[in-house]
Coordinates of C-alpha atoms and ligand atoms in Angstrom, one line a residue:
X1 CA -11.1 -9.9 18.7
X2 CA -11.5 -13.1 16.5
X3 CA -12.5 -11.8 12.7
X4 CA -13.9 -15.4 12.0
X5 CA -17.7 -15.1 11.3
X6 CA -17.6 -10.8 11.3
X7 CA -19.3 -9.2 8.6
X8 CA -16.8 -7.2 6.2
X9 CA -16.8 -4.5 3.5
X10 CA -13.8 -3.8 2.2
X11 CA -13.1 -0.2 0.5
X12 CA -10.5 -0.1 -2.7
X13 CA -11.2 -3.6 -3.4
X14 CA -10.6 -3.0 -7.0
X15 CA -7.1 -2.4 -6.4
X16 CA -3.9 -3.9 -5.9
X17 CA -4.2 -4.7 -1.7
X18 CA -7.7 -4.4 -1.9
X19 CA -8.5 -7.1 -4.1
X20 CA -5.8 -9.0 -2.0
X21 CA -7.4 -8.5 1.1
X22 CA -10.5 -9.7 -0.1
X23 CA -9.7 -13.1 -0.8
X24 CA -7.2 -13.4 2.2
X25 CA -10.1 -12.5 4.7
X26 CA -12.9 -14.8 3.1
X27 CA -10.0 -17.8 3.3
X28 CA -9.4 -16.7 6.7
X29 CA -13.7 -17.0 7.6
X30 CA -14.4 -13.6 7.7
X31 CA -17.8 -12.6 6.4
X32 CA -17.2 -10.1 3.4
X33 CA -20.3 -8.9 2.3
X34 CA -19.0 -6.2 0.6
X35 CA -16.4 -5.1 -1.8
X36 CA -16.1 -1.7 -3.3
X37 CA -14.5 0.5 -5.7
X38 CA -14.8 3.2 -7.9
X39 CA -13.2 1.8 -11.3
X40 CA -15.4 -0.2 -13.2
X41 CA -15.7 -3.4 -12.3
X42 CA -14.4 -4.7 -15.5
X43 CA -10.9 -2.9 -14.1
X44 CA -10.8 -4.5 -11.0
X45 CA -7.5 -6.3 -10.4
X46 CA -9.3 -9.3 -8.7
X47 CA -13.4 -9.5 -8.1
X48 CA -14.5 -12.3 -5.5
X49 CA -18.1 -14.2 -5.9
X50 CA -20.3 -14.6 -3.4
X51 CA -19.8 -10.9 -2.8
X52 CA -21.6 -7.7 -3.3
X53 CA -19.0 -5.9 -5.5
X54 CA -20.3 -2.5 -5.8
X55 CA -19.1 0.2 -8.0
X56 CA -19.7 3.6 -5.9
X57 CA -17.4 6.9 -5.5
X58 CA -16.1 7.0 -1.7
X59 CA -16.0 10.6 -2.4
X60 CA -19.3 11.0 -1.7
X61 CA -21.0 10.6 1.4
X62 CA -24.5 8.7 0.7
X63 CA -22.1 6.0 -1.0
X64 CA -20.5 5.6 2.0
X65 CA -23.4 4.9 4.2
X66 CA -24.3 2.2 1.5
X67 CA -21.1 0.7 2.0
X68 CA -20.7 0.6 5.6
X69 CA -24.5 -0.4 5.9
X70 CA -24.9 -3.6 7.9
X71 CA -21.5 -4.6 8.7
X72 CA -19.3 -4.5 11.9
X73 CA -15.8 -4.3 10.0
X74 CA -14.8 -1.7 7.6
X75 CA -11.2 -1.9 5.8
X76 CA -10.7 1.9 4.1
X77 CA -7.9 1.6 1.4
X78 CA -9.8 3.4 -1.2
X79 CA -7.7 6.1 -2.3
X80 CA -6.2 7.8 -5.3
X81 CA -2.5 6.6 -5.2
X82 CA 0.4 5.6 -7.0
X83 CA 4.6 5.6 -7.2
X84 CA 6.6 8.9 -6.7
X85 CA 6.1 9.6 -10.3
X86 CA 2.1 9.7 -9.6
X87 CA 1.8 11.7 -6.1
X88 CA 4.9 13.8 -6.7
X89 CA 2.5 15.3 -9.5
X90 CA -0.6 14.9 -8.4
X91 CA -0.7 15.9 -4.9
X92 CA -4.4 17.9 -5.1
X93 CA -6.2 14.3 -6.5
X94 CA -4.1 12.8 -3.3
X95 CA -5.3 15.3 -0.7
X96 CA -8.5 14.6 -2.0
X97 CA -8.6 11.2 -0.3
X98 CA -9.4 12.7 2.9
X99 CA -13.4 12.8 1.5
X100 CA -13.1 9.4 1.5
X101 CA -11.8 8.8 4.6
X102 CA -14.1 11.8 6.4
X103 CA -17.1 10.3 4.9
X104 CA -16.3 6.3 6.0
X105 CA -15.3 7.7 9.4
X106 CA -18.7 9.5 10.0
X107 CA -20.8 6.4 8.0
X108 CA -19.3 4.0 10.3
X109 CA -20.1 5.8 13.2
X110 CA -23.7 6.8 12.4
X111 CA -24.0 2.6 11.1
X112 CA -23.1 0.9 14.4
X113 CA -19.4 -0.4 12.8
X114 CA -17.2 -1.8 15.6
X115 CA -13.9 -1.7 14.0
X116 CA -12.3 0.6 11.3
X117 CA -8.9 -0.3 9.7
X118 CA -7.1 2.5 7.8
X119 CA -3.9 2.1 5.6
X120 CA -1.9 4.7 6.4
X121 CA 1.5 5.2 4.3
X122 CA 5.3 5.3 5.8
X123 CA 5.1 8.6 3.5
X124 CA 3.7 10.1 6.7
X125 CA 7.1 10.2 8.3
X126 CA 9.3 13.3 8.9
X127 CA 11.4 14.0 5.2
X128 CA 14.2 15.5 7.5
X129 CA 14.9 11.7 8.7
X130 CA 15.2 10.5 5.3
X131 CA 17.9 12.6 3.9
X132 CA 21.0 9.7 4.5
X133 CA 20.9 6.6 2.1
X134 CA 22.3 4.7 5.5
X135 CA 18.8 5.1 7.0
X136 CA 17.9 4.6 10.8
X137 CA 15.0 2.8 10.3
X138 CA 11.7 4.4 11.0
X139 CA 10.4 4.7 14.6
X140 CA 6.5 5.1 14.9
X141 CA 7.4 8.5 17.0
X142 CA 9.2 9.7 13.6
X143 CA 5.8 11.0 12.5
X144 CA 6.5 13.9 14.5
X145 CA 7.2 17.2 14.5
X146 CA 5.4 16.7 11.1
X147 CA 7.2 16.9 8.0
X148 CA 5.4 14.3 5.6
X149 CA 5.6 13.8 2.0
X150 CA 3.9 17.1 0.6
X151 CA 0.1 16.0 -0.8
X152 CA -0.1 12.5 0.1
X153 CA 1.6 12.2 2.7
X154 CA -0.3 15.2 4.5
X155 CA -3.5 13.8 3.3
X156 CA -2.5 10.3 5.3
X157 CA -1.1 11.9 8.5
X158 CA -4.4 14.0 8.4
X159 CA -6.7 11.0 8.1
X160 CA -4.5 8.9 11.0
X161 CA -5.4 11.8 13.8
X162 CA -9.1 11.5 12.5
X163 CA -9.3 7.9 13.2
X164 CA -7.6 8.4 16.5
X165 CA -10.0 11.1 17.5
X166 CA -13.1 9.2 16.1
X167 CA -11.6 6.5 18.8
X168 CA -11.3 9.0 21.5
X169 CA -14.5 11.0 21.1
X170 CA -17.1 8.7 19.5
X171 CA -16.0 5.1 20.8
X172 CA -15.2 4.0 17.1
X173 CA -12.5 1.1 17.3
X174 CA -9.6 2.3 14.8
X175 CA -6.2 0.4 13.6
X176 CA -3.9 2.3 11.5
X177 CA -1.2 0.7 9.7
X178 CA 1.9 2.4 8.1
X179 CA 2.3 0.5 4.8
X180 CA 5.9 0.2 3.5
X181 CA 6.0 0.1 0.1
X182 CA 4.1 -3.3 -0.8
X183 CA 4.5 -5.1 -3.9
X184 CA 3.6 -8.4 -5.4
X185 CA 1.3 -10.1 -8.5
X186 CA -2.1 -8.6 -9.4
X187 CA -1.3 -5.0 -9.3
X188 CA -0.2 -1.9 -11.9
X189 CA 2.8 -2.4 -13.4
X190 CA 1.8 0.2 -16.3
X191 CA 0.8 3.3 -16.8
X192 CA 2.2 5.7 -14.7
X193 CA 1.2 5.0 -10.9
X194 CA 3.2 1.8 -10.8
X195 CA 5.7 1.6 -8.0
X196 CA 9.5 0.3 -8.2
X197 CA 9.5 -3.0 -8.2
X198 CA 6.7 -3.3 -11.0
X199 CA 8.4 -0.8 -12.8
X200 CA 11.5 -2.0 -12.6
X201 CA 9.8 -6.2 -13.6
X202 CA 8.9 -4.2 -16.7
X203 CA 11.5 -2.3 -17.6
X204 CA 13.8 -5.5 -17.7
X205 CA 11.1 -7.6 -19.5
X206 CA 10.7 -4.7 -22.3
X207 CA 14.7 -4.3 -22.4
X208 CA 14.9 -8.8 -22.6
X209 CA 12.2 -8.6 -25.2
X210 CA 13.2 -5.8 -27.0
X211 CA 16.7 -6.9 -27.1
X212 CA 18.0 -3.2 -26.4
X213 CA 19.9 -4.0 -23.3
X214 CA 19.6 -0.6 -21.3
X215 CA 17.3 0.3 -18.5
X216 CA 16.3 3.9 -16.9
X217 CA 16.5 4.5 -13.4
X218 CA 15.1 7.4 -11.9
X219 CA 17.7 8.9 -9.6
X220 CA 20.8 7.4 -8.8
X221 CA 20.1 4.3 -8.1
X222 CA 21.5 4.8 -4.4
X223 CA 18.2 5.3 -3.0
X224 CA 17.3 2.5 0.1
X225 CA 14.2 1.3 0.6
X226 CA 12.2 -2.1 1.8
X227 CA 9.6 -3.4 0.3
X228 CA 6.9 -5.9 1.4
X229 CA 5.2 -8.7 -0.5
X230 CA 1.1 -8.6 -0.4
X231 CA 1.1 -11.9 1.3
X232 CA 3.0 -10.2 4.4
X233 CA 0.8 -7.1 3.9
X234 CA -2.8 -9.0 4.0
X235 CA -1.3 -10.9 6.7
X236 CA 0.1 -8.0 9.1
X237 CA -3.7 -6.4 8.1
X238 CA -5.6 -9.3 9.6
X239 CA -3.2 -9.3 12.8
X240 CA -3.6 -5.8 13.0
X241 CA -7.6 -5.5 12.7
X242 CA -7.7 -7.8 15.5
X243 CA -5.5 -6.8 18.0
X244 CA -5.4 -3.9 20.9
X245 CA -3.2 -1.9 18.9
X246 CA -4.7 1.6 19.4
X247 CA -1.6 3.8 17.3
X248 CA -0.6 3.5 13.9
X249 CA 2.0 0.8 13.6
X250 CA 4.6 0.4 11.2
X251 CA 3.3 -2.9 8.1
X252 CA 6.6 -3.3 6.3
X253 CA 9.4 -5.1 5.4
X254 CA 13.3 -4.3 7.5
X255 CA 14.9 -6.1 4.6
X256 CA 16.6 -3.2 3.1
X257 CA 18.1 -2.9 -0.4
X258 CA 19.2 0.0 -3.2
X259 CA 17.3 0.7 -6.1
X260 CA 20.2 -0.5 -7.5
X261 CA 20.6 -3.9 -5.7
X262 CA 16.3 -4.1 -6.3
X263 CA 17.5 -3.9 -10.7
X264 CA 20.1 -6.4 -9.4
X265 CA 17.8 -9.1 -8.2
X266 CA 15.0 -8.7 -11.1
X267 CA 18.0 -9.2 -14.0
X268 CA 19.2 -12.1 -12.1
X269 CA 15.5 -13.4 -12.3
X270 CA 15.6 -12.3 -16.2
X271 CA 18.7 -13.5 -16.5
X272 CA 20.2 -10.6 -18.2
X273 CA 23.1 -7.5 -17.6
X274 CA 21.2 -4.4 -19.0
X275 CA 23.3 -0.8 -19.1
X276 CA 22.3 1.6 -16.7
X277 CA 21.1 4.9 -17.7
X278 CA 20.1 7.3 -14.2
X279 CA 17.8 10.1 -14.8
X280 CA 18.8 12.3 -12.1
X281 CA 15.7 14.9 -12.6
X282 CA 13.2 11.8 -12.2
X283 CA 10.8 12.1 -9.0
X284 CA 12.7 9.8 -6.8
X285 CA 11.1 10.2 -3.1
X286 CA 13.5 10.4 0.2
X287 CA 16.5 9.2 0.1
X288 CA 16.3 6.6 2.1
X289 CA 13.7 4.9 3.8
X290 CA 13.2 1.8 6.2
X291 CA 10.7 0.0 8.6
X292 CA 12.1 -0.2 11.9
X293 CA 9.6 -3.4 13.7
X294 CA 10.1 -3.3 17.2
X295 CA 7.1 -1.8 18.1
X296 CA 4.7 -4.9 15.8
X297 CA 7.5 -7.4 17.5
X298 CA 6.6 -6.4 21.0
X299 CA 2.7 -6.3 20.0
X300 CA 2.1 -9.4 17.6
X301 CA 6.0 -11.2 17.9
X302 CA 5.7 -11.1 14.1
X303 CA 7.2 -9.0 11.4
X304 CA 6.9 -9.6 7.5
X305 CA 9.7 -11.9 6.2
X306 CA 8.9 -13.0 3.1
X307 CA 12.4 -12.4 1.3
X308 CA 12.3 -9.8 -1.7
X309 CA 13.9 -12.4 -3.9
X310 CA 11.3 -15.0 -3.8
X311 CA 8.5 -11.9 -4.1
X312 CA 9.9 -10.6 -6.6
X313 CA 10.2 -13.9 -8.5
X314 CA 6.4 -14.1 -7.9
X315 CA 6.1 -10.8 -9.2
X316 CA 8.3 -10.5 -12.1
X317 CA 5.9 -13.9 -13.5
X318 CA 3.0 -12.7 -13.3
X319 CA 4.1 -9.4 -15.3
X320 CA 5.8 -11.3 -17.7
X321 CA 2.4 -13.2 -18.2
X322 CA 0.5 -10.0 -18.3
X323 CA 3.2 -8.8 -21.4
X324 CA 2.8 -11.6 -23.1
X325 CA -1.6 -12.0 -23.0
X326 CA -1.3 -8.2 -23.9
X327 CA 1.2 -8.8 -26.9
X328 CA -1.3 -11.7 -27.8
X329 CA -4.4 -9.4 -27.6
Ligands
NAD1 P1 -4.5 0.9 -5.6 O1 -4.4 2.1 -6.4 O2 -4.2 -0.4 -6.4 O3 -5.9 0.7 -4.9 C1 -6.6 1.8 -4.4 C2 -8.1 1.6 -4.9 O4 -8.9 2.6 -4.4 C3 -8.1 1.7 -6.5 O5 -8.7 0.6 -7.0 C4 -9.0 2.9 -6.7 O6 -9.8 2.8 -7.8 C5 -9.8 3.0 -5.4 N1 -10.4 4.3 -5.2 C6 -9.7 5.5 -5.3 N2 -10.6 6.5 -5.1 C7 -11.8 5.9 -4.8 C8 -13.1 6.4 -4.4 N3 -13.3 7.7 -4.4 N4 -14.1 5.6 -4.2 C9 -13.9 4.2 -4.3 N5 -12.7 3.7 -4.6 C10 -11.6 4.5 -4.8 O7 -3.5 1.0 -4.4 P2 -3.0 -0.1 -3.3 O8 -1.5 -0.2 -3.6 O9 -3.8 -1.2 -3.4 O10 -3.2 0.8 -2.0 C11 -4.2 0.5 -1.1 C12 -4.1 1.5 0.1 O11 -2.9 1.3 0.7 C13 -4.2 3.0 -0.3 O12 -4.9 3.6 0.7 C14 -2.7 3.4 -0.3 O13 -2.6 4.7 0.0 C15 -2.2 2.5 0.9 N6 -0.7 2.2 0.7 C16 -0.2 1.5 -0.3 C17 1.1 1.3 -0.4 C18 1.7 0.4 -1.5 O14 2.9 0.3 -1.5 N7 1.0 -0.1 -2.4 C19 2.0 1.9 0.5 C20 1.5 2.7 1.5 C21 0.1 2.8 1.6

C-alpha cells in the first residue's frame, strides 16, 4: 500500500514518537488530518499546522470515534508510558491503556478505517530470556509462553492479540510493531518517566554544570540494551504501515551496549569523567535485552542503523538547550 495521498490521524501525537511521526508522514505526503492527545496542547512536544490537533481522552470511547472519523489510517501510540522507574510503579495507569486501544480498535472498525498501526513494546517478551547480560537477541516467537513485563507489558501483549483478532474476525488491516527502546530530541528528559538515554544526557549535563563530578546509575551498570534513534523509528513505522506484514515485528536497534558503555559515550560527548555511584535497589528492567532483525531483514531488507553515537549527540544538544532556556526562564 502506498501512504502518499491517505488520510491520517495519529493518536499520542503530543508525545515524544507521536509528535515525530507526524511531521515524518506529512514530509512523506501522507494526508494527516488529525493529530491527537490528551495533554494540553500547550504540552505537546511538537504540534504541526495545517492539522486538526485535538485535545480528547482516548480513554473514552465517543472520543475515539471523533478521532478515527473520516480517515482510512489510524496510528495508536496513545498511551500512559514511561522508563522502568515509571511502569515499574505504576503498572494499574499502564494496564489502563488497553481502553484506549479497545476503543480505537472498535471506532475503526465501525468508521470504515483500512489500516491500524499499533506500537507494541519489546517489554512484551518472555522475562525468563532476559536474565543473562550476554543476551540472545530477541526472536519475534520469544513472546511466548507469555512472561511479559508485569503491568505494561501485559497491557501491550493484550492489545497485540486484539489487533490480530480484529484482523481475523472483522477484516481490519493491523501492523504491530515491537518498539525497542527509542530515543532521540523532542522528548522527556525530566520528571520521572524519562528513559536511559535522556536520563543519563541529563544527569551528565547537571553533574558538568554543577561541577560535582558524580553520576547515579540505577543498577549496576551491566545491564545491555539497544536503543533506537526516532529517525529509524518513524522510518521503520512508515515501512511497516505499508507493508504485508500481518505479525508484530521487532522496530529496534541490534547495536547493543551497557548502561555503562551508554554513560561512556554521553561523557565523551560532555567531555567529562564523572564518579560512578550504582544504586543497586533502583528499578532497573531485565537484564539484558536485544532486537534480533532477521525477521524485518527478510520482510523490508532494512533494519535501523543510525549509530547510538551520532543519536546521542543529537540528543544530548537538544537537552543541553532545553537546560539552558529553562535556567533562562
Ligand atoms: P510518550 O509518553 O511521549 O507519548 C505517548 C502520548 O500518549 C503522550 O503524549 C500521552 O499524553 C498520550 N496519551 C496517554 N494517554 C492518552 C489518552 N488516554 N488519550 C490520548 N492521549 C493519551 O511516549 P512515546 O515514547 O512517544 O511512546 C509512544 C508509543 O510507543 C507508546 O504506545 C509506547 O508504549 C510505545 N513505545 C515506546 C517506546 C520508547 O522507547 N519510547 C518503546 C516501546 C514502545
Amino acid at each position: 500500500m502506498n501512504l502518499k495521498g491517505e488520510t491520517a490521524v495519529v493518536c499520542g501525537a503530543g508525545g515524544f514518537i507521536g509528535g515525530h511521526l507526524v511531521r515524518s508522514l506529512l514530509e512523506k505526503g501522507v494526508n494527516v488530518v488529525r493529530a491527537v492527545d490528551v495533554k494540553p496542547l500547550d504540552d505537546w512536544y511538537q504540534v504541526s499546522p495545517h492539522v486538526e490537533n485535538l485535545v480528547l481522552d482516548l480513554k473514552d470511547k465517543d472520543s475515539c470515534y471523533q478521532a478515527a472519523e473520516g480517515v482510512k489510517l489510524v496510528y495508536q501510540l496513545a498511551a500512559d508510558m514511561g522508563g522502568m522507574g515509571f511502569i515499574e510503579n505504576n503498572r494499574a495507569l499502564c494496564m489502563l491503556s488497553v481502553l484506549t486501544n479497545t476503543h480505537m480498535l472498535v471506532a475503526a472498525r465501525d468508521s470504515g478505517v483500512e489500516r491500524f498501526f499499533y506500537s507494541s513494546s519489546a517489554c512484551v517478551y518472555n522475562g525468563d530470556k532476559q536474565k543473562d547480560e550476554n543476551v540472545i537477541p530477541l526472536k519475534e516467537e520469544d513472546a511466548y509462553p507469555a512472561l511479559p513485563e508485569d503491568g505494561y507489558g501485559w497491557e501491550k501483549l493484550f492489545s497485540e492479540r486484539m489487533c490480530r483478532h480484529f484482523e481475523e474476525d472483522f477484516g481490519l488491516q493491523c501492523r504491530v510493531a515491537r518498539f525497542h527502546n527509542v530515543y532521540g530530541p523532542l522528548g522527556t528528559w525530566s520528571g520521572g518517566r524519562e528513559k536511559a538515554p535522556a536520563a543519563i544526557c541529563r544527569k551528565v549535563l547537571e553533574a558538568k554544570t554543577s561541577g560535582k563530578h558524580e553520576i547515579e546509575i540505577w543498577g549496576d551498570g551491566h545491564q545491555t540494551r539497544s536503543f533506537m534513534y526516532i529517525d529509524d523509528c518513524t522510518k521503520g513505522t512508515q515501512a511497516i504501515m505499508e507493508s504485508d506484514i500481518h505479525e508484530p515485528i521487532n522496530l529496534g536497534s541490534s547495536e547493543l551496549v551497557t548502561i555503562n558503555q551508554l554513560v561512556d559515550i554521553v561523557e565523551d560527548i560532555a567531555g567529562v569523567k564523572l564518579k560512578r555511584r550504582y544504586k543497586l535497589d533502583a528499578p532497573k528492567g531485565v537484564n539484558g535485552r536485544n532486537s534480533d532483525n532477521t525477521k524485518i531483514q527478510q520482510y523490508l531488507g532494512w533494519e535501523p542503523s543510525i549509530r547510538l553515537r551520532a543519536g546521542l549527540e543529537q540528543t544530548f544538544a537538544w537537552i543541553e538547550k532545553e537546560m539552558h532556556a529553562l535556567e533562562n526562564a
